[in-house]
Amino acid sequence: MLPFHDMLHWLILCRGKDGAPIITFPEYAGFSDIPDEDFLNVVTYLTSIPSLEAASIGFIIVIDRRRDKWSAVKASLTRIAGAFPGNLQLVFVLRPSRFIHRTIADIGIKLYRDDFKMKVPIIMLNSVSDLHGYIDKSQLTRELGGTLEYGHSQWIHHRTAIENFAMTVKTTAQMLQTFGTDLAETELPNDVQCTEELLSSHTEHHNKLKDELKLAVKQGATLLTCIREPVTRSSTSKLSEDELENVATVERLLAQLDETEKAFDQFWSKHHLKLEQCLQLRHFEHDFREVKLELDNLMDAQAGFTDIGDSVTRVEHLLKEQKQLEEKGQEPLEKAQSLALHGDQLIQNNHYAVDSIRPKCVELRRICDDFTNETKKKYDILGKSLELHKQLDKVSKQWCETGIYLLASQAVDKCQSQEGAETALCDIEKFLGTAKEHQVSNPKEFYNQFDMILTANVQKVLQKLEDVQEMFDKRQVSLKKLAAKQTRPVQPVAPHPESSPKRASPKNTRPAPLSKPQRERFQTHTHSVLTVLHIINELIETERVYVEELQSIIEGYASEMDNPDLIHLIPSALQNKKEVLFGNLPEIYEFHNRIFLKELENCIENPELLGRCFLKRKEDLQVYEKYCQNKLRSEALWRQCGDSLFFQECQRKLDHKLSLDAYLLKPVQRITKYQLLLKEMLKCSKNSEGTAELEEALATMLDIIKSVNDSMHQIAITGYEGDVHELGKLLMQGSFNVWTDHKKGHSKVKDLARFKPMQRHLFLYTKILLFCKKRDENTDGHEKSPSYSFKNSLKMSTVGITENVKGDNKKFEIWYNGREEVYIIQASSIELKNIWVSEIRKVLTGQLEACRGRTQCVIFVVLQWLGI
């Protein structure tokens, strides 16, 4: 059998005058023994070598049978006619040289021409000289009288190298495509360590593929140099048509490799940037959680700093503690400001998660401002408290004691005469004239300016002032009577002004002094009352500011969108989109301005009515759910049009320091503020009137916030064919790690996810449990709020639950159809797991009770029907 590389002697080495490729079938005794399959493979390979342009001209076949018989000629023509896959132009046959075989060949070709089924001319040639009349000698090898130099081993080497290189290019392209697909399908991790590991893994794989690319390019360049070596070695040498085809093939493969590399580099650049930005985001989120925890602790410490002191020493100590708290807070505040600046830098660098970073920056700056403002308020209150208690000390220790001493020093016997009484009156009037210097001419008016910080000490001093004043009033009345008439002398008595004659007065019925525990309880109660007043005032003041801000947004932005003078500044994408941008903000403003603010103001005199106020407006406060559901559309429109001249002009007219998007966040911040103030109110109102209503009001606000949050997640569900509003109330939603375990027959097929959990976002309704995949897509450098792609659902009427999974106390199981399908769910914490398990148990228990109720009803109906 003819070896494959020997069959390749039938080579395309030259071109006809019109550029047609020439295939030569040399003399070979074993030609007829070549299997048809091998012959077809070789001919197919040879016809695939020329370019499409050259192949379209048509192939020229030269069959050399000068030393053979007519039977060999016939066999060759028959095989070529039946198996040649290309387009034929001409067939040249060098007929047998011996006379008898030549004669037979001439006769045979005439007789059997139709049997060959060739639609192209078959030209019988007597010698190579005749062939030279059709094909130039430079395109023929020496065997056919030509001058073409041909090295078979070199040709085989070049073709093998080209085929290997083509396979390398194909394999490399496939590896790059596979890697690119893997990268595109990779889910971004949620923590720093996993992100770093993923970035390192992808970078390492990328570097290996780049090395493979470099080796492939080097292989192609080396092959190209090899093919061009004759021309490089001698300037007079020229490459044959076949060699030029090889050069073109290698250059084409190199160009293909270069395009693949450029496309891969471009894709990798984007992917690598996203991974780096993801790592930056995870670091930012990690730092945010740490700084937020420090700030929350700081705010809690400040919130617990409610004492305003009951003496100069105590207030000075509190001021020192406030200073220490302020100094302690400097480091967390600096961290927060630095992190916010870092977040701004990420936003400026077109980070894909802008919508996740910006709110965190706003939150950090808000907390810093809140701490600074609260610190300033604390200093202001403590400063007033210090001033008050200094005045109290001055009044109590100087004026009152001096007045008492004056009354005690006035001898009764000397006052019995008119002159003595008048002198005593003058001394009293003179002393009372010093009251203005000690701010006690109208004590209640003076101390009213400190109504927010009145303590038991203040009440005691006021009472003492009243007592002293009453003593002076009584003495003045007595002296005036003595000065008006002469009276007989009386026995001198030691002056004890406190022992004045008994009279029908409230003083005579004053209870005994309070014990120390009673005084402490009184002071604590007074402090609680003052704190409640402070919270009420803060609530009302911030409510007024909130209403004013809503009014400015509606009048300064929303109404201006209808202003014909500014219509040319409004971008086309914003026209007729007022409802999208502002949502139901006018409805929120009307509710707060006409109703809620006035009702809150009524609570100043009756703080115990605050809880009732929130409960009364429970349904009205649902307007925030509608507003928050529209927030995604509003933010998308703002990102598109927020830098327009229209908004800049409106902001300039309003003299707002912040842009509109910051004010559009106010409703979201406000509803959160309500529950914070209610919490503070509840701390100071334990076991007081209205406490139960406050607790119910706080629970209501938390439910509203949860409902708003859940509804914003629910509207992001995609791919669910049913109506989510028919699934019952949304009870819980959150992200978990999920493993699945399916049982089929007697064999168990476990998903690959058994070893690597799926990230799934679960939505628990009263009727169904949805499994969704969270997707964080981004557009134009802005990260959208996450969407949830529906993956699976379980009817709650057909599931069971296993609360504890061996080996991990954060896992629980939900199984379906008698554990035919088992879903192992891992929460982020034990507390979260317990909440979900409890809620699922409630759903299942409720279904069981409902089922029992229906069964009892059916039994009752049947018994009635039977007359039992």
CSV table of N, CA and C in Angstrom, one decimal, residues 556-623:
chain,number,residue,atom,x,y,z
A,556,GLY,N,-40.2,74.6,43.6
A,556,GLY,CA,-39.0,75.0,42.9
A,556,GLY,C,-38.6,74.1,41.8
A,557,TYR,N,-39.1,72.8,41.7
A,557,TYR,CA,-38.7,71.9,40.7
A,557,TYR,C,-39.9,71.4,39.9
A,558,ALA,N,-40.8,70.7,40.6
A,558,ALA,CA,-42.0,70.1,39.9
A,558,ALA,C,-42.8,71.1,39.2
A,559,SER,N,-43.2,72.2,39.8
A,559,SER,CA,-44.0,73.3,39.2
A,559,SER,C,-43.2,74.0,38.0
A,560,GLU,N,-41.9,74.1,38.2
A,560,GLU,CA,-41.1,74.8,37.2
A,560,GLU,C,-41.0,74.0,35.9
A,561,MET,N,-41.4,72.6,36.0
A,561,MET,CA,-41.4,71.8,34.7
A,561,MET,C,-42.5,72.3,33.8
A,562,ASP,N,-43.5,73.0,34.3
A,562,ASP,CA,-44.6,73.5,33.5
A,562,ASP,C,-44.4,75.0,33.1
A,563,ASN,N,-43.3,75.5,33.5
A,563,ASN,CA,-43.0,76.9,33.3
A,563,ASN,C,-42.5,77.1,31.8
A,564,PRO,N,-43.3,77.8,31.0
A,564,PRO,CA,-42.9,77.9,29.6
A,564,PRO,C,-41.6,78.6,29.3
A,565,ASP,N,-41.2,79.5,30.3
A,565,ASP,CA,-39.9,80.2,30.2
A,565,ASP,C,-38.7,79.2,30.3
A,566,LEU,N,-38.9,78.0,31.0
A,566,LEU,CA,-37.8,77.1,31.2
A,566,LEU,C,-37.9,75.9,30.4
A,567,ILE,N,-39.0,75.8,29.5
A,567,ILE,CA,-39.2,74.6,28.8
A,567,ILE,C,-38.1,74.2,27.8
A,568,HIS,N,-37.3,75.2,27.4
A,568,HIS,CA,-36.2,75.0,26.5
A,568,HIS,C,-35.0,74.3,27.2
A,569,LEU,N,-35.0,74.4,28.5
A,569,LEU,CA,-33.9,73.8,29.3
A,569,LEU,C,-34.2,72.4,29.6
A,570,ILE,N,-35.4,71.9,29.5
A,570,ILE,CA,-35.8,70.5,29.9
A,570,ILE,C,-35.4,69.6,28.7
A,571,PRO,N,-34.6,68.6,29.0
A,571,PRO,CA,-34.2,67.6,28.0
A,571,PRO,C,-35.4,66.8,27.5
A,572,SER,N,-35.3,66.3,26.3
A,572,SER,CA,-36.5,65.5,25.8
A,572,SER,C,-36.8,64.3,26.6
A,573,ALA,N,-35.8,63.7,27.2
A,573,ALA,CA,-36.0,62.5,27.9
A,573,ALA,C,-36.8,62.7,29.2
A,574,LEU,N,-36.9,64.0,29.6
A,574,LEU,CA,-37.5,64.4,30.9
A,574,LEU,C,-38.9,64.9,30.7
A,575,GLN,N,-39.3,65.3,29.4
A,575,GLN,CA,-40.6,65.9,29.2
A,575,GLN,C,-41.7,64.9,29.4
A,576,ASN,N,-42.7,65.4,30.1
A,576,ASN,CA,-43.9,64.5,30.4
A,576,ASN,C,-43.5,63.4,31.4
A,577,LYS,N,-42.5,63.6,32.1
A,577,LYS,CA,-42.0,62.5,33.1
A,577,LYS,C,-42.0,63.1,34.5
A,578,LYS,N,-42.8,64.1,34.8
A,578,LYS,CA,-42.9,64.6,36.2
A,578,LYS,C,-43.3,63.6,37.2
A,579,GLU,N,-44.3,62.8,36.8
A,579,GLU,CA,-44.8,61.8,37.8
A,579,GLU,C,-43.7,60.7,38.0
A,580,VAL,N,-42.9,60.4,37.0
A,580,VAL,CA,-41.9,59.4,37.2
A,580,VAL,C,-40.8,59.9,38.1
A,581,LEU,N,-40.4,61.2,37.9
A,581,LEU,CA,-39.3,61.7,38.7
A,581,LEU,C,-39.7,62.0,40.2
A,582,PHE,N,-40.9,62.5,40.4
A,582,PHE,CA,-41.3,62.9,41.7
A,582,PHE,C,-42.3,61.9,42.4
A,583,GLY,N,-42.8,61.0,41.6
A,583,GLY,CA,-43.7,60.0,42.2
A,583,GLY,C,-44.9,60.7,42.8
A,584,ASN,N,-45.3,60.2,44.0
A,584,ASN,CA,-46.4,60.8,44.7
A,584,ASN,C,-46.0,61.7,45.8
A,585,LEU,N,-44.9,62.4,45.5
A,585,LEU,CA,-44.4,63.4,46.5
A,585,LEU,C,-45.4,64.5,46.8
A,586,PRO,N,-46.2,65.0,45.9
A,586,PRO,CA,-47.2,66.0,46.2
A,586,PRO,C,-48.2,65.4,47.2
A,587,GLU,N,-48.6,64.2,47.1
A,587,GLU,CA,-49.5,63.5,48.0
A,587,GLU,C,-48.9,63.5,49.4
A,588,ILE,N,-47.6,63.1,49.5
A,588,ILE,CA,-46.9,63.1,50.8
A,588,ILE,C,-46.9,64.5,51.4
A,589,TYR,N,-46.6,65.5,50.6
A,589,TYR,CA,-46.6,66.9,51.1
A,589,TYR,C,-47.9,67.3,51.7
A,590,GLU,N,-49.0,67.0,50.9
A,590,GLU,CA,-50.3,67.4,51.4
A,590,GLU,C,-50.7,66.8,52.7
A,591,PHE,N,-50.4,65.5,52.8
A,591,PHE,CA,-50.7,64.8,54.1
A,591,PHE,C,-49.9,65.4,55.3
A,592,HIS,N,-48.7,65.7,55.1
A,592,HIS,CA,-47.9,66.2,56.2
A,592,HIS,C,-48.2,67.7,56.5
A,593,ASN,N,-48.5,68.5,55.5
A,593,ASN,CA,-48.7,69.9,55.7
A,593,ASN,C,-50.1,70.1,56.2
A,594,ARG,N,-51.1,69.4,55.7
A,594,ARG,CA,-52.5,69.7,56.2
A,594,ARG,C,-52.9,68.9,57.4
A,595,ILE,N,-52.3,67.8,57.6
A,595,ILE,CA,-52.8,66.9,58.7
A,595,ILE,C,-51.7,66.6,59.8
A,596,PHE,N,-50.7,65.9,59.3
A,596,PHE,CA,-49.8,65.3,60.3
A,596,PHE,C,-49.0,66.3,61.1
A,597,LEU,N,-48.5,67.4,60.5
A,597,LEU,CA,-47.8,68.4,61.3
A,597,LEU,C,-48.7,69.0,62.4
A,598,LYS,N,-49.9,69.3,62.0
A,598,LYS,CA,-50.8,69.9,63.0
A,598,LYS,C,-51.1,68.9,64.2
A,599,GLU,N,-51.3,67.7,63.8
A,599,GLU,CA,-51.6,66.7,64.9
A,599,GLU,C,-50.3,66.5,65.8
A,600,LEU,N,-49.1,66.5,65.2
A,600,LEU,CA,-47.9,66.4,66.0
A,600,LEU,C,-47.8,67.6,67.0
A,601,GLU,N,-48.1,68.8,66.4
A,601,GLU,CA,-48.0,70.0,67.3
A,601,GLU,C,-49.0,70.0,68.4
A,602,ASN,N,-50.1,69.3,68.3
A,602,ASN,CA,-51.0,69.1,69.4
A,602,ASN,C,-50.5,68.3,70.5
A,603,CYS,N,-49.4,67.5,70.2
A,603,CYS,CA,-48.8,66.7,71.2
A,603,CYS,C,-47.8,67.4,72.2
A,604,ILE,N,-47.5,68.7,71.9
A,604,ILE,CA,-46.6,69.4,72.8
A,604,ILE,C,-47.2,69.5,74.2
A,605,GLU,N,-48.4,69.8,74.3
A,605,GLU,CA,-49.1,69.9,75.6
A,605,GLU,C,-49.4,68.5,76.2
A,606,ASN,N,-49.6,67.5,75.3
A,606,ASN,CA,-50.0,66.2,75.7
A,606,ASN,C,-49.1,65.1,75.0
A,607,PRO,N,-47.9,64.9,75.5
A,607,PRO,CA,-47.0,64.0,74.9
A,607,PRO,C,-47.5,62.6,74.8
A,608,GLU,N,-48.4,62.2,75.8
A,608,GLU,CA,-48.9,60.8,75.9
A,608,GLU,C,-49.7,60.5,74.6
A,609,LEU,N,-50.1,61.5,73.9
A,609,LEU,CA,-51.0,61.3,72.7
A,609,LEU,C,-50.2,61.0,71.4
A,610,LEU,N,-48.8,61.0,71.5
A,610,LEU,CA,-48.0,60.8,70.3
A,610,LEU,C,-48.2,59.5,69.7
A,611,GLY,N,-48.2,58.4,70.5
A,611,GLY,CA,-48.4,57.1,69.9
A,611,GLY,C,-49.8,57.0,69.2
A,612,ARG,N,-50.8,57.6,69.9
A,612,ARG,CA,-52.2,57.5,69.3
A,612,ARG,C,-52.2,58.3,67.9
A,613,CYS,N,-51.4,59.3,67.8
A,613,CYS,CA,-51.3,60.1,66.6
A,613,CYS,C,-50.8,59.3,65.4
A,614,PHE,N,-49.7,58.5,65.7
A,614,PHE,CA,-49.2,57.6,64.6
A,614,PHE,C,-50.1,56.5,64.3
A,615,LEU,N,-50.8,55.9,65.3
A,615,LEU,CA,-51.7,54.8,65.0
A,615,LEU,C,-52.9,55.3,64.2
A,616,LYS,N,-53.4,56.5,64.5
A,616,LYS,CA,-54.5,57.1,63.8
A,616,LYS,C,-54.2,57.3,62.3
A,617,ARG,N,-52.9,57.6,62.0
A,617,ARG,CA,-52.6,57.8,60.6
A,617,ARG,C,-51.8,56.6,60.0
A,618,LYS,N,-52.0,55.5,60.5
A,618,LYS,CA,-51.3,54.3,60.0
A,618,LYS,C,-51.6,54.1,58.5
A,619,GLU,N,-52.8,54.2,58.1
A,619,GLU,CA,-53.2,53.9,56.7
A,619,GLU,C,-52.6,55.1,55.8
A,620,ASP,N,-52.6,56.3,56.3
A,620,ASP,CA,-52.1,57.4,55.5
A,620,ASP,C,-50.6,57.3,55.3
A,621,LEU,N,-49.9,56.7,56.3
A,621,LEU,CA,-48.5,56.6,56.1
A,621,LEU,C,-48.1,55.6,55.1
A,622,GLN,N,-49.0,54.8,54.6
A,622,GLN,CA,-48.7,53.8,53.5
A,622,GLN,C,-48.3,54.5,52.2
A,623,VAL,N,-48.5,55.9,52.1
A,623,VAL,CA,-48.1,56.6,50.9
A,623,VAL,C,-46.6,56.4,50.6
